[in-house]
Short mmCIF file of N, CA and C in Angstrom, two decimals:
data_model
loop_
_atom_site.label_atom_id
_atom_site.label_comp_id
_atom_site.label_asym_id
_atom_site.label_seq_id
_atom_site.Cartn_x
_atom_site.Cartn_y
_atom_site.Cartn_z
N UNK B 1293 0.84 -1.18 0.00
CA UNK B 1293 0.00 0.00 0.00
C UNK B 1293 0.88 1.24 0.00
N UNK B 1294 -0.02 2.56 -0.50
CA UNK B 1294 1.19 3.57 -0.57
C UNK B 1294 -0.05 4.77 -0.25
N UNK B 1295 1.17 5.72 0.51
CA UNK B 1295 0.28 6.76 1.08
C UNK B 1295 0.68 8.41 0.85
N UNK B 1296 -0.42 8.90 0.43
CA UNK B 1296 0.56 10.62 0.63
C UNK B 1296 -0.57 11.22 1.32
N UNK B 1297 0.59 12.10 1.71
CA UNK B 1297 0.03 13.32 2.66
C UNK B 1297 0.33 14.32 2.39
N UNK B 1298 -0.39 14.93 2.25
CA UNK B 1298 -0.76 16.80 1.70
C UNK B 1298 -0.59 17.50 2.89
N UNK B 1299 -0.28 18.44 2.39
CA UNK B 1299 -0.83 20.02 3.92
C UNK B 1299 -0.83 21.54 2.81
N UNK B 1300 -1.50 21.23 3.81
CA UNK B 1300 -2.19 23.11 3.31
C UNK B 1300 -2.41 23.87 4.35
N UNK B 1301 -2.55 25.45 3.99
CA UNK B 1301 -3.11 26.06 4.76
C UNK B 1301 -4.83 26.94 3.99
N UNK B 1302 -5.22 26.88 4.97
CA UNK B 1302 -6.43 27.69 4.66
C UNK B 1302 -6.46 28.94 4.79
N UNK B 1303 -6.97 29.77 3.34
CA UNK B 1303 -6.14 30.95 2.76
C UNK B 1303 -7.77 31.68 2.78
N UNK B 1304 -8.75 31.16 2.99
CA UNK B 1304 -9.98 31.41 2.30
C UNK B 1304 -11.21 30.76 3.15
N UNK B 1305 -11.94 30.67 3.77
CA UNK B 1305 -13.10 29.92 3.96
C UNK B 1305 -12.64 29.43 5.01
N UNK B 1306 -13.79 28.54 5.55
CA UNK B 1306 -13.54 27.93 7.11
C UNK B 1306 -13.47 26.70 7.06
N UNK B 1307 -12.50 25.76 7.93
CA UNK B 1307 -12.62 24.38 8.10
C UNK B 1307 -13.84 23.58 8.09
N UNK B 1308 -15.19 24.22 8.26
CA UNK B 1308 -16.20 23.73 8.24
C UNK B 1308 -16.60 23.14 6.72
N UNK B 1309 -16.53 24.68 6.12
CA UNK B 1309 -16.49 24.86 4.86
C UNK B 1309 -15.58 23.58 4.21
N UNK B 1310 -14.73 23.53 4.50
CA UNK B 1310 -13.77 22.22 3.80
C UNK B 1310 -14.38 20.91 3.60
N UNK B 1311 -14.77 20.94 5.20
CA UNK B 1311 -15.40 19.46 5.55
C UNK B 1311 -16.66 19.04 5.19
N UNK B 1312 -17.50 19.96 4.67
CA UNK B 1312 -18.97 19.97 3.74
C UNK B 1312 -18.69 19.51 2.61
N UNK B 1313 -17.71 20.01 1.81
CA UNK B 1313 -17.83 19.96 0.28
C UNK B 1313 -16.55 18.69 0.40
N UNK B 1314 -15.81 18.28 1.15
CA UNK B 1314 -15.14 17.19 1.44
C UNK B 1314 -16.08 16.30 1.00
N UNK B 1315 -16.67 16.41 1.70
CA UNK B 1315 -18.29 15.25 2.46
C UNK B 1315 -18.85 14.51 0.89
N UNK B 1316 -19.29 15.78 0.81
CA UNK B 1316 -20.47 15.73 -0.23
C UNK B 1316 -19.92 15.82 -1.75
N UNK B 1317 -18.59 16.40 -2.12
CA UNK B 1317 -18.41 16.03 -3.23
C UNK B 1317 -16.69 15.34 -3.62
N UNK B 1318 -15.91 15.53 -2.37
CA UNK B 1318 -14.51 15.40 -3.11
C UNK B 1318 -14.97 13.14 -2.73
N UNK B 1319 -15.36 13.22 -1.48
CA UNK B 1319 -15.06 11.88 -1.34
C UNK B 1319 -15.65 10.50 -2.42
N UNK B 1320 -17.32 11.29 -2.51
CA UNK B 1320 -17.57 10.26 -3.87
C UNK B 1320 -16.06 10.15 -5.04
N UNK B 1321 -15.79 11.45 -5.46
CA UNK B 1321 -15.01 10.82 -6.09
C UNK B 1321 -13.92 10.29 -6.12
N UNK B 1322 -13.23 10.59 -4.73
CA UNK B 1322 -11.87 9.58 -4.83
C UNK B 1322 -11.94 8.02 -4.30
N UNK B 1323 -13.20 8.04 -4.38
CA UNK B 1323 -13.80 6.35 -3.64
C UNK B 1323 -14.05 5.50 -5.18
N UNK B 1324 -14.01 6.56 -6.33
CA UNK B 1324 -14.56 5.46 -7.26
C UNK B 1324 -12.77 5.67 -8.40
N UNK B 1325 -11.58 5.91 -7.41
CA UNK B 1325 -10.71 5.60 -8.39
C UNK B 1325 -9.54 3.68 -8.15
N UNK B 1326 -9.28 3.68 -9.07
CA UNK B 1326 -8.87 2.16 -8.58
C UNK B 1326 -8.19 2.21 -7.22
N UNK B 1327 -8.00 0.95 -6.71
CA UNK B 1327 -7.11 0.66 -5.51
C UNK B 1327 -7.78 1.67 -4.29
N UNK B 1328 -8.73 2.91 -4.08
CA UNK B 1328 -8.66 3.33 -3.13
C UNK B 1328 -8.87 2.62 -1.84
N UNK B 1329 -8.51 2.86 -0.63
CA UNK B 1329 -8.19 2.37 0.85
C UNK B 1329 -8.88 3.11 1.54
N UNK B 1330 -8.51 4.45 1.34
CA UNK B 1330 -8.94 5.64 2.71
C UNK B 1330 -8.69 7.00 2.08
N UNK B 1331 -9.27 7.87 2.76
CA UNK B 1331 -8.72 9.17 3.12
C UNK B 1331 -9.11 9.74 3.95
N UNK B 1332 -8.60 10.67 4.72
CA UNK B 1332 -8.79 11.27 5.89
C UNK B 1332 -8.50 13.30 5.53
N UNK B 1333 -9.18 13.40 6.35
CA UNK B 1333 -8.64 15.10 6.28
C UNK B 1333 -8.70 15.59 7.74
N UNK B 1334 -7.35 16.32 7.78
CA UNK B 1334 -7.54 16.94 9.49
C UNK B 1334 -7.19 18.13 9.43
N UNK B 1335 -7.99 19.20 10.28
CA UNK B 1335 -7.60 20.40 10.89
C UNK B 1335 -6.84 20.89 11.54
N UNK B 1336 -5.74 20.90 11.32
CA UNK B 1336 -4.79 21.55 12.49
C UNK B 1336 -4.74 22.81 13.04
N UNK B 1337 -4.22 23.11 14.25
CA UNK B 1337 -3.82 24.36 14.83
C UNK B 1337 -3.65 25.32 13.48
N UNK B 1338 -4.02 26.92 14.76
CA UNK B 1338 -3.69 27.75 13.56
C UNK B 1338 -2.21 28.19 13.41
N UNK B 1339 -1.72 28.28 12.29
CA UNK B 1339 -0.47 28.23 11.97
C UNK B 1339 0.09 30.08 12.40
N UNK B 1340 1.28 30.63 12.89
CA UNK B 1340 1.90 31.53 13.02
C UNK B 1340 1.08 32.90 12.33
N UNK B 1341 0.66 32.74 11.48
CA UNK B 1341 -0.36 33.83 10.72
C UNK B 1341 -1.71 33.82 11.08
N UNK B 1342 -2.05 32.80 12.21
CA UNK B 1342 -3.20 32.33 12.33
C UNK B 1342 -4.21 31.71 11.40
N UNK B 1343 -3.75 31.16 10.07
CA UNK B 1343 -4.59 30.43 9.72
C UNK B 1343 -4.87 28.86 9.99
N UNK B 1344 -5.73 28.66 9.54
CA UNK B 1344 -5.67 27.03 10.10
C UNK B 1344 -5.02 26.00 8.69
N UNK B 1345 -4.91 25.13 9.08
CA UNK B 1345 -3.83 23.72 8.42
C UNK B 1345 -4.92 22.93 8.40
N UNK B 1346 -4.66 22.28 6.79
CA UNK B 1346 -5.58 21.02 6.57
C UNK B 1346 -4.26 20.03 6.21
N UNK B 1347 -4.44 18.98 6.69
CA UNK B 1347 -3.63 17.98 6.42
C UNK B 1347 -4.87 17.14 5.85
N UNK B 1348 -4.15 16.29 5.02
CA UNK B 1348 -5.27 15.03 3.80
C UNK B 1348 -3.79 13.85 3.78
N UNK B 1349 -4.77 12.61 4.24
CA UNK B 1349 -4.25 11.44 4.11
C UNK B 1349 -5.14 10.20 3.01
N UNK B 1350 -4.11 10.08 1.67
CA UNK B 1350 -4.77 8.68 1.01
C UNK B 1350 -4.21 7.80 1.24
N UNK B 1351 -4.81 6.58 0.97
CA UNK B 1351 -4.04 5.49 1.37
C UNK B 1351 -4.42 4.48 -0.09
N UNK B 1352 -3.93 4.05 -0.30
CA UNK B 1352 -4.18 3.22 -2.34
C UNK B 1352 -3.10 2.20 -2.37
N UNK B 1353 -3.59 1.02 -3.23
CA UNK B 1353 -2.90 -0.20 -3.28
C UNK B 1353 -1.97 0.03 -3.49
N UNK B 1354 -1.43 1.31 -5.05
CA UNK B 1354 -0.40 1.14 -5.68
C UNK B 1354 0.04 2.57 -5.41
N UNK B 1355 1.08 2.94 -6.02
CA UNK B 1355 2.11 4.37 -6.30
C UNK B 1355 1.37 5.21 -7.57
N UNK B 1356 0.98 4.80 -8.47
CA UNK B 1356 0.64 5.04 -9.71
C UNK B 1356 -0.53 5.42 -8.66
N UNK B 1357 -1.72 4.88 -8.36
CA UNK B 1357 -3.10 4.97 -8.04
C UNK B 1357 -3.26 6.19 -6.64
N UNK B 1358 -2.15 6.50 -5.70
CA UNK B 1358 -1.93 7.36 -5.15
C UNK B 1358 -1.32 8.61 -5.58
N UNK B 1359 -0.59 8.47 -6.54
CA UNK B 1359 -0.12 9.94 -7.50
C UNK B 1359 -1.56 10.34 -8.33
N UNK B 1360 -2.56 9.74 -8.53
CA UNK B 1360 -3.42 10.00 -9.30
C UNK B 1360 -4.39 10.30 -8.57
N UNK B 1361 -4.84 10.26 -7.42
CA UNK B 1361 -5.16 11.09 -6.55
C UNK B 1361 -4.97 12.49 -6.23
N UNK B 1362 -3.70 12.58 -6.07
CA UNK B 1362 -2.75 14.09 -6.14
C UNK B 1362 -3.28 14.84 -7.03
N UNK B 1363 -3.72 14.35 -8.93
CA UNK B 1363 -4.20 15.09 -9.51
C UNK B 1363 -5.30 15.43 -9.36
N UNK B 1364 -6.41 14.03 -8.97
CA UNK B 1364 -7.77 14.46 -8.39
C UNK B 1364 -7.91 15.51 -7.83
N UNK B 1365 -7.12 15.47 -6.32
CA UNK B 1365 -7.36 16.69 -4.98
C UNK B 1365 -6.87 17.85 -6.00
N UNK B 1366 -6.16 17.99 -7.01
CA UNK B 1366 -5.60 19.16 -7.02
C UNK B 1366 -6.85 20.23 -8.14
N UNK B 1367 -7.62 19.17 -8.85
CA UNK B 1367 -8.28 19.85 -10.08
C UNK B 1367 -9.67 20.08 -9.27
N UNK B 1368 -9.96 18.99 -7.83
CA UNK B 1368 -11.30 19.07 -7.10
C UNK B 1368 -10.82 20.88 -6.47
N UNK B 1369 -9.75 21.00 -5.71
CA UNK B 1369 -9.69 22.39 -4.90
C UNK B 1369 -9.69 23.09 -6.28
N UNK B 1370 -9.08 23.48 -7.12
CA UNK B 1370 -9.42 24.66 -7.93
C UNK B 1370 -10.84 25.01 -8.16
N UNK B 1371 -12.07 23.60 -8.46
CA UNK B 1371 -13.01 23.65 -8.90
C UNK B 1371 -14.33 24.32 -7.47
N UNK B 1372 -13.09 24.16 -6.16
CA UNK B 1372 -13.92 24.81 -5.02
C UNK B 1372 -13.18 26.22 -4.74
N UNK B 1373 -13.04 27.26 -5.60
CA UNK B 1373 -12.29 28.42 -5.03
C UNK B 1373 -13.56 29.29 -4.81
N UNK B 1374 -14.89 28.64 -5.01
CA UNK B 1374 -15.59 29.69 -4.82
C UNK B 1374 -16.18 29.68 -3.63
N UNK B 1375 -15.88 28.74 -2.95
CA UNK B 1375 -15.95 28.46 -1.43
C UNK B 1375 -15.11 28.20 -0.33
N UNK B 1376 -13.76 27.97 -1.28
CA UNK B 1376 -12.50 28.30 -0.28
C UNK B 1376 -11.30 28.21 -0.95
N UNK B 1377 -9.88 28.42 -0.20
CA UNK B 1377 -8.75 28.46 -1.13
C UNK B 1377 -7.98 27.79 -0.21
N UNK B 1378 -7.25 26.92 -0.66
CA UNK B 1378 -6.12 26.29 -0.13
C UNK B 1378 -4.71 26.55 -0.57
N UNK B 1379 -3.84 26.86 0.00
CA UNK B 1379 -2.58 27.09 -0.18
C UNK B 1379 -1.45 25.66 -0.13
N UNK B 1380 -1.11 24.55 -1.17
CA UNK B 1380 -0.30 24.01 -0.65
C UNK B 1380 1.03 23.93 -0.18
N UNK B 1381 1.02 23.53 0.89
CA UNK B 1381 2.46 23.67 1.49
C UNK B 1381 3.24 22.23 1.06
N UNK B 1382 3.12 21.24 1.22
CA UNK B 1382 4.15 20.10 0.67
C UNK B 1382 3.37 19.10 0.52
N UNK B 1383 3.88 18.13 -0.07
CA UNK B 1383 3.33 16.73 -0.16
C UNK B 1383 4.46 15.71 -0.23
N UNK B 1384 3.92 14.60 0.68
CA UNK B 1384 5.25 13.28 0.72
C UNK B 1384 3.86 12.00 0.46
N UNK B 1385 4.87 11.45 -0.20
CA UNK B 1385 4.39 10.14 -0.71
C UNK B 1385 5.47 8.71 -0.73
N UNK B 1386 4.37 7.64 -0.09
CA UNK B 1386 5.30 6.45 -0.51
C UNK B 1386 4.77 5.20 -0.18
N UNK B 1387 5.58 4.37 0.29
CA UNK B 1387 5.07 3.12 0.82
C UNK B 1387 4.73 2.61 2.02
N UNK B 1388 4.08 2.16 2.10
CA UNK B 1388 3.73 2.35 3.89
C UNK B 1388 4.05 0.99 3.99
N UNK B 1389 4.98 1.41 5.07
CA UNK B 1389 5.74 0.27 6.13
C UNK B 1389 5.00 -0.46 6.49
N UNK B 1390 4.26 0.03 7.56
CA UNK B 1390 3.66 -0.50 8.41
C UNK B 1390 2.50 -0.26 9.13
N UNK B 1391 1.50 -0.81 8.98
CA UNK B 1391 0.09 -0.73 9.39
C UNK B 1391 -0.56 -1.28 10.01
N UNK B 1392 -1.37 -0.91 11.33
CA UNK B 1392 -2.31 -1.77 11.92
C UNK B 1392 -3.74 -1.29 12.08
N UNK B 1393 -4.52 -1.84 12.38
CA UNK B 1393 -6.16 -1.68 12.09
C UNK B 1393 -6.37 -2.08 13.68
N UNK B 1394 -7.65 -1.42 14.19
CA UNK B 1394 -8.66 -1.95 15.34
C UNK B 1394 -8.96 -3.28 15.14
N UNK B 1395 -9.09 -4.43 15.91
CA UNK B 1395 -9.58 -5.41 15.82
C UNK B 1395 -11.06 -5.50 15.84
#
């Protein structure tokens, strides 16, 4: 399995705001690309300027199927600037070591 993680900051709109249109439109679609596993999105503290931090976690069978994600999230936020703006700050991607689940 292979995983990347995004961060951003929120330049525009409110974490709420994120987590609505998360909800309701980014997740249908990264649920119907091959291999998906997961994704997660979290709010972090507000950063030194006081804005707040979104961190986004995918998780996908392959490398190929997690880079293609990356393009997803990236063409879904442009297509939401009219409800918020995200600034990205970095992205790491790779293979995940090691994983455990709740029983």
């Amino acid at each position: 399995m292979y995983g990347s993680i995004r961060r951003y900051q929120l330049v525009k709109g409110t974490p709420d705001v994120v987590r609505e249109k998360v909800s309701t439109t980014f997740m249908p679609r990264i649920k119907t690309l091959d291999g998906f596993v997961s994704y997660s999105v979290i709010v972090t503290g507000l950063g030194g300027d006081g804005l707040p931090g979104i961190v986004t976690v995918s998780v996908f069978d392959s490398a190929e199927q997690a880079k293609a994600s990356s393009k997803l999230a990236a063409d879904w936020a442009r297509e939401m600037s009219p409800f918020f703006s995200l600034e990205k700050l970095g992205e790491e991607s790779g293979r995940i070591a090691c994983r455990e689940e709740a029983d």
